[in-house]
mmCIF file with all atom_site columns, C-alpha atoms in Angstrom:
data_model
loop_
_atom_site.group_PDB
_atom_site.id
_atom_site.type_symbol
_atom_site.label_atom_id
_atom_site.label_alt_id
_atom_site.label_comp_id
_atom_site.label_asym_id
_atom_site.label_entity_id
_atom_site.label_seq_id
_atom_site.pdbx_PDB_ins_code
_atom_site.Cartn_x
_atom_site.Cartn_y
_atom_site.Cartn_z
_atom_site.occupancy
_atom_site.B_iso_or_equiv
_atom_site.pdbx_formal_charge
_atom_site.auth_seq_id
_atom_site.auth_comp_id
_atom_site.auth_asym_id
_atom_site.auth_atom_id
_atom_site.pdbx_PDB_model_num
ATOM 1   C CA . UNK A 1 1   ? 97.663  62.025 79.230 1.00 0.00 ? 1   UNK A CA 1
ATOM 2   C CA . UNK A 1 2   ? 97.410  62.600 75.393 1.00 0.00 ? 2   UNK A CA 1
ATOM 3   C CA . UNK A 1 3   ? 99.832  60.282 73.551 1.00 0.00 ? 3   UNK A CA 1
ATOM 4   C CA . UNK A 1 4   ? 100.050 61.842 70.100 1.00 0.00 ? 4   UNK A CA 1
ATOM 5   C CA . UNK A 1 5   ? 101.026 60.878 66.509 1.00 0.00 ? 5   UNK A CA 1
ATOM 6   C CA . UNK A 1 6   ? 101.266 62.549 63.895 1.00 0.00 ? 6   UNK A CA 1
ATOM 7   C CA . UNK A 1 7   ? 101.801 60.502 60.608 1.00 0.00 ? 7   UNK A CA 1
ATOM 8   C CA . UNK A 1 8   ? 102.979 62.952 57.269 1.00 0.00 ? 8   UNK A CA 1
ATOM 9   C CA . UNK A 1 9   ? 103.193 61.400 53.572 1.00 0.00 ? 9   UNK A CA 1
ATOM 10  C CA . UNK A 1 10  ? 107.385 61.331 53.051 1.00 0.00 ? 10  UNK A CA 1
ATOM 11  C CA . UNK A 1 11  ? 106.915 63.246 49.996 1.00 0.00 ? 11  UNK A CA 1
ATOM 12  C CA . UNK A 1 12  ? 105.034 66.360 52.177 1.00 0.00 ? 12  UNK A CA 1
ATOM 13  C CA . UNK A 1 13  ? 107.386 65.853 55.471 1.00 0.00 ? 13  UNK A CA 1
ATOM 14  C CA . UNK A 1 14  ? 110.579 68.149 54.338 1.00 0.00 ? 14  UNK A CA 1
ATOM 15  C CA . UNK A 1 15  ? 108.426 70.785 53.422 1.00 0.00 ? 15  UNK A CA 1
ATOM 16  C CA . UNK A 1 16  ? 106.280 70.790 56.113 1.00 0.00 ? 16  UNK A CA 1
ATOM 17  C CA . UNK A 1 17  ? 108.537 70.021 59.038 1.00 0.00 ? 17  UNK A CA 1
ATOM 18  C CA . UNK A 1 18  ? 109.017 73.048 60.637 1.00 0.00 ? 18  UNK A CA 1
ATOM 19  C CA . UNK A 1 19  ? 105.948 74.725 60.324 1.00 0.00 ? 19  UNK A CA 1
ATOM 20  C CA . UNK A 1 20  ? 104.412 71.291 62.088 1.00 0.00 ? 20  UNK A CA 1
ATOM 21  C CA . UNK A 1 21  ? 107.136 71.354 65.009 1.00 0.00 ? 21  UNK A CA 1
ATOM 22  C CA . UNK A 1 22  ? 106.397 75.096 65.287 1.00 0.00 ? 22  UNK A CA 1
ATOM 23  C CA . UNK A 1 23  ? 102.387 73.801 65.502 1.00 0.00 ? 23  UNK A CA 1
ATOM 24  C CA . UNK A 1 24  ? 103.239 71.486 68.475 1.00 0.00 ? 24  UNK A CA 1
ATOM 25  C CA . UNK A 1 25  ? 103.202 74.236 71.402 1.00 0.00 ? 25  UNK A CA 1
ATOM 26  C CA . UNK A 1 26  ? 100.265 75.293 70.390 1.00 0.00 ? 26  UNK A CA 1
ATOM 27  C CA . UNK A 1 27  ? 98.651  72.048 70.084 1.00 0.00 ? 27  UNK A CA 1
ATOM 28  C CA . UNK A 1 28  ? 99.890  70.530 73.415 1.00 0.00 ? 28  UNK A CA 1
ATOM 29  C CA . UNK A 1 29  ? 98.542  73.774 74.649 1.00 0.00 ? 29  UNK A CA 1
ATOM 30  C CA . UNK A 1 30  ? 94.952  73.045 73.408 1.00 0.00 ? 30  UNK A CA 1
ATOM 31  C CA . UNK A 1 31  ? 95.161  69.518 74.564 1.00 0.00 ? 31  UNK A CA 1
ATOM 32  C CA . UNK A 1 32  ? 96.493  70.885 78.181 1.00 0.00 ? 32  UNK A CA 1
ATOM 33  C CA . UNK A 1 33  ? 94.017  73.461 78.711 1.00 0.00 ? 33  UNK A CA 1
ATOM 34  C CA . UNK A 1 34  ? 90.590  71.238 76.943 1.00 0.00 ? 34  UNK A CA 1
ATOM 35  C CA . UNK A 1 35  ? 91.954  67.563 78.559 1.00 0.00 ? 35  UNK A CA 1
ATOM 36  C CA . UNK A 1 36  ? 93.027  68.845 82.258 1.00 0.00 ? 36  UNK A CA 1
ATOM 37  C CA . UNK A 1 37  ? 97.019  67.604 81.731 1.00 0.00 ? 37  UNK A CA 1
ATOM 38  C CA . UNK A 1 38  ? 99.775  69.031 82.965 1.00 0.00 ? 38  UNK A CA 1
ATOM 39  C CA . UNK A 1 39  ? 102.714 69.222 80.398 1.00 0.00 ? 39  UNK A CA 1
ATOM 40  C CA . UNK A 1 40  ? 104.838 66.347 81.287 1.00 0.00 ? 40  UNK A CA 1
ATOM 41  C CA . UNK A 1 41  ? 101.708 63.898 80.632 1.00 0.00 ? 41  UNK A CA 1
ATOM 42  C CA . UNK A 1 42  ? 101.957 65.294 76.948 1.00 0.00 ? 42  UNK A CA 1
ATOM 43  C CA . UNK A 1 43  ? 103.563 62.666 74.582 1.00 0.00 ? 43  UNK A CA 1
ATOM 44  C CA . UNK A 1 44  ? 104.278 63.626 70.376 1.00 0.00 ? 44  UNK A CA 1
ATOM 45  C CA . UNK A 1 45  ? 105.499 61.977 67.868 1.00 0.00 ? 45  UNK A CA 1
ATOM 46  C CA . UNK A 1 46  ? 105.789 63.547 64.452 1.00 0.00 ? 46  UNK A CA 1
ATOM 47  C CA . UNK A 1 47  ? 107.057 60.388 61.812 1.00 0.00 ? 47  UNK A CA 1
ATOM 48  C CA . UNK A 1 48  ? 107.579 60.540 57.841 1.00 0.00 ? 48  UNK A CA 1
ATOM 49  C CA . UNK A 1 49  ? 105.511 57.492 56.711 1.00 0.00 ? 49  UNK A CA 1
ATOM 50  C CA . UNK A 1 50  ? 104.685 56.026 53.064 1.00 0.00 ? 50  UNK A CA 1
ATOM 51  C CA . UNK A 1 51  ? 101.043 56.659 52.512 1.00 0.00 ? 51  UNK A CA 1
ATOM 52  C CA . UNK A 1 52  ? 98.592  56.154 49.663 1.00 0.00 ? 52  UNK A CA 1
ATOM 53  C CA . UNK A 1 53  ? 98.054  58.345 47.199 1.00 0.00 ? 53  UNK A CA 1
ATOM 54  C CA . UNK A 1 54  ? 94.239  58.470 48.021 1.00 0.00 ? 54  UNK A CA 1
ATOM 55  C CA . UNK A 1 55  ? 94.269  58.570 51.638 1.00 0.00 ? 55  UNK A CA 1
ATOM 56  C CA . UNK A 1 56  ? 94.529  61.827 53.681 1.00 0.00 ? 56  UNK A CA 1
ATOM 57  C CA . UNK A 1 57  ? 98.699  62.517 53.676 1.00 0.00 ? 57  UNK A CA 1
ATOM 58  C CA . UNK A 1 58  ? 98.926  63.620 56.833 1.00 0.00 ? 58  UNK A CA 1
ATOM 59  C CA . UNK A 1 59  ? 96.895  61.181 60.251 1.00 0.00 ? 59  UNK A CA 1
ATOM 60  C CA . UNK A 1 60  ? 96.960  62.098 63.760 1.00 0.00 ? 60  UNK A CA 1
ATOM 61  C CA . UNK A 1 61  ? 96.452  59.335 66.371 1.00 0.00 ? 61  UNK A CA 1
ATOM 62  C CA . UNK A 1 62  ? 95.567  60.387 69.645 1.00 0.00 ? 62  UNK A CA 1
ATOM 63  C CA . UNK A 1 63  ? 95.815  58.000 72.897 1.00 0.00 ? 63  UNK A CA 1
ATOM 64  C CA . UNK A 1 64  ? 93.994  59.403 75.566 1.00 0.00 ? 64  UNK A CA 1
ATOM 65  C CA . UNK A 1 65  ? 93.083  58.179 79.189 1.00 0.00 ? 65  UNK A CA 1
ATOM 66  C CA . UNK A 1 66  ? 89.206  58.334 79.800 1.00 0.00 ? 66  UNK A CA 1
ATOM 67  C CA . UNK A 1 67  ? 87.810  60.982 82.550 1.00 0.00 ? 67  UNK A CA 1
ATOM 68  C CA . UNK A 1 68  ? 83.791  61.511 83.119 1.00 0.00 ? 68  UNK A CA 1
ATOM 69  C CA . UNK A 1 69  ? 84.693  65.333 81.676 1.00 0.00 ? 69  UNK A CA 1
ATOM 70  C CA . UNK A 1 70  ? 85.944  63.885 78.946 1.00 0.00 ? 70  UNK A CA 1
ATOM 71  C CA . UNK A 1 71  ? 82.631  63.038 77.039 1.00 0.00 ? 71  UNK A CA 1
ATOM 72  C CA . UNK A 1 72  ? 82.164  62.370 73.294 1.00 0.00 ? 72  UNK A CA 1
ATOM 73  C CA . UNK A 1 73  ? 81.212  65.801 72.269 1.00 0.00 ? 73  UNK A CA 1
ATOM 74  C CA . UNK A 1 74  ? 84.411  67.224 74.564 1.00 0.00 ? 74  UNK A CA 1
ATOM 75  C CA . UNK A 1 75  ? 87.119  65.006 72.256 1.00 0.00 ? 75  UNK A CA 1
ATOM 76  C CA . UNK A 1 76  ? 85.473  65.710 69.226 1.00 0.00 ? 76  UNK A CA 1
ATOM 77  C CA . UNK A 1 77  ? 85.635  69.453 69.970 1.00 0.00 ? 77  UNK A CA 1
ATOM 78  C CA . UNK A 1 78  ? 88.995  69.275 70.801 1.00 0.00 ? 78  UNK A CA 1
ATOM 79  C CA . UNK A 1 79  ? 89.711  66.634 67.604 1.00 0.00 ? 79  UNK A CA 1
ATOM 80  C CA . UNK A 1 80  ? 88.566  69.670 65.371 1.00 0.00 ? 80  UNK A CA 1
ATOM 81  C CA . UNK A 1 81  ? 90.004  72.417 66.819 1.00 0.00 ? 81  UNK A CA 1
ATOM 82  C CA . UNK A 1 82  ? 93.606  69.944 66.671 1.00 0.00 ? 82  UNK A CA 1
ATOM 83  C CA . UNK A 1 83  ? 92.628  69.388 63.053 1.00 0.00 ? 83  UNK A CA 1
ATOM 84  C CA . UNK A 1 84  ? 92.831  73.129 62.645 1.00 0.00 ? 84  UNK A CA 1
ATOM 85  C CA . UNK A 1 85  ? 96.086  73.372 63.944 1.00 0.00 ? 85  UNK A CA 1
ATOM 86  C CA . UNK A 1 86  ? 97.687  70.657 62.148 1.00 0.00 ? 86  UNK A CA 1
ATOM 87  C CA . UNK A 1 87  ? 96.375  71.624 58.956 1.00 0.00 ? 87  UNK A CA 1
ATOM 88  C CA . UNK A 1 88  ? 97.449  75.263 58.849 1.00 0.00 ? 88  UNK A CA 1
ATOM 89  C CA . UNK A 1 89  ? 101.355 73.650 59.767 1.00 0.00 ? 89  UNK A CA 1
ATOM 90  C CA . UNK A 1 90  ? 100.730 71.407 56.584 1.00 0.00 ? 90  UNK A CA 1
ATOM 91  C CA . UNK A 1 91  ? 98.355  72.770 53.860 1.00 0.00 ? 91  UNK A CA 1
ATOM 92  C CA . UNK A 1 92  ? 96.606  69.770 53.809 1.00 0.00 ? 92  UNK A CA 1
ATOM 93  C CA . UNK A 1 93  ? 93.264  67.180 54.962 1.00 0.00 ? 93  UNK A CA 1
ATOM 94  C CA . UNK A 1 94  ? 94.251  65.674 58.014 1.00 0.00 ? 94  UNK A CA 1
ATOM 95  C CA . UNK A 1 95  ? 92.686  62.744 59.173 1.00 0.00 ? 95  UNK A CA 1
ATOM 96  C CA . UNK A 1 96  ? 92.411  62.412 62.964 1.00 0.00 ? 96  UNK A CA 1
ATOM 97  C CA . UNK A 1 97  ? 91.653  59.041 65.251 1.00 0.00 ? 97  UNK A CA 1
ATOM 98  C CA . UNK A 1 98  ? 91.266  59.263 69.010 1.00 0.00 ? 98  UNK A CA 1
ATOM 99  C CA . UNK A 1 99  ? 91.226  55.787 70.910 1.00 0.00 ? 99  UNK A CA 1
ATOM 100 C CA . UNK A 1 100 ? 90.860  55.654 74.908 1.00 0.00 ? 100 UNK A CA 1
ATOM 101 C CA . UNK A 1 101 ? 93.165  53.821 77.157 1.00 0.00 ? 101 UNK A CA 1
ATOM 102 C CA . UNK A 1 102 ? 91.864  51.214 79.502 1.00 0.00 ? 102 UNK A CA 1
ATOM 103 C CA . UNK A 1 103 ? 93.336  52.792 82.994 1.00 0.00 ? 103 UNK A CA 1
ATOM 104 C CA . UNK A 1 104 ? 93.458  49.454 84.638 1.00 0.00 ? 104 UNK A CA 1
ATOM 105 C CA . UNK A 1 105 ? 95.956  47.751 82.283 1.00 0.00 ? 105 UNK A CA 1
ATOM 106 C CA . UNK A 1 106 ? 97.928  51.368 80.918 1.00 0.00 ? 106 UNK A CA 1
ATOM 107 C CA . UNK A 1 107 ? 101.395 51.658 82.446 1.00 0.00 ? 107 UNK A CA 1
ATOM 108 C CA . UNK A 1 108 ? 103.762 54.496 81.785 1.00 0.00 ? 108 UNK A CA 1
ATOM 109 C CA . UNK A 1 109 ? 107.439 54.893 83.284 1.00 0.00 ? 109 UNK A CA 1
ATOM 110 C CA . UNK A 1 110 ? 108.768 58.286 82.447 1.00 0.00 ? 110 UNK A CA 1
#
């Protein structure tokens, strides 16, 4: 279950919206394959935001449920590949942050 939010500086957003939306499919394919999740488990949001000039103009936040095979190294490898896809779509440096959800308290209604 990757929950992915992509925050894009609102001054950059109009120019990158279409290529970023096109990149969502390959990003989802990557996450499903590497994190062993089914497509319906994925959630994506692309949001224009006010960003500070001295910070990355695009930030990706991903929340996942922990599993034994989702080691730090594997998740880091996925992040590197995901960042490359988002950077190709946006033409700018991308920061990525990942958090693990607590499976005991996580609730999802779909």
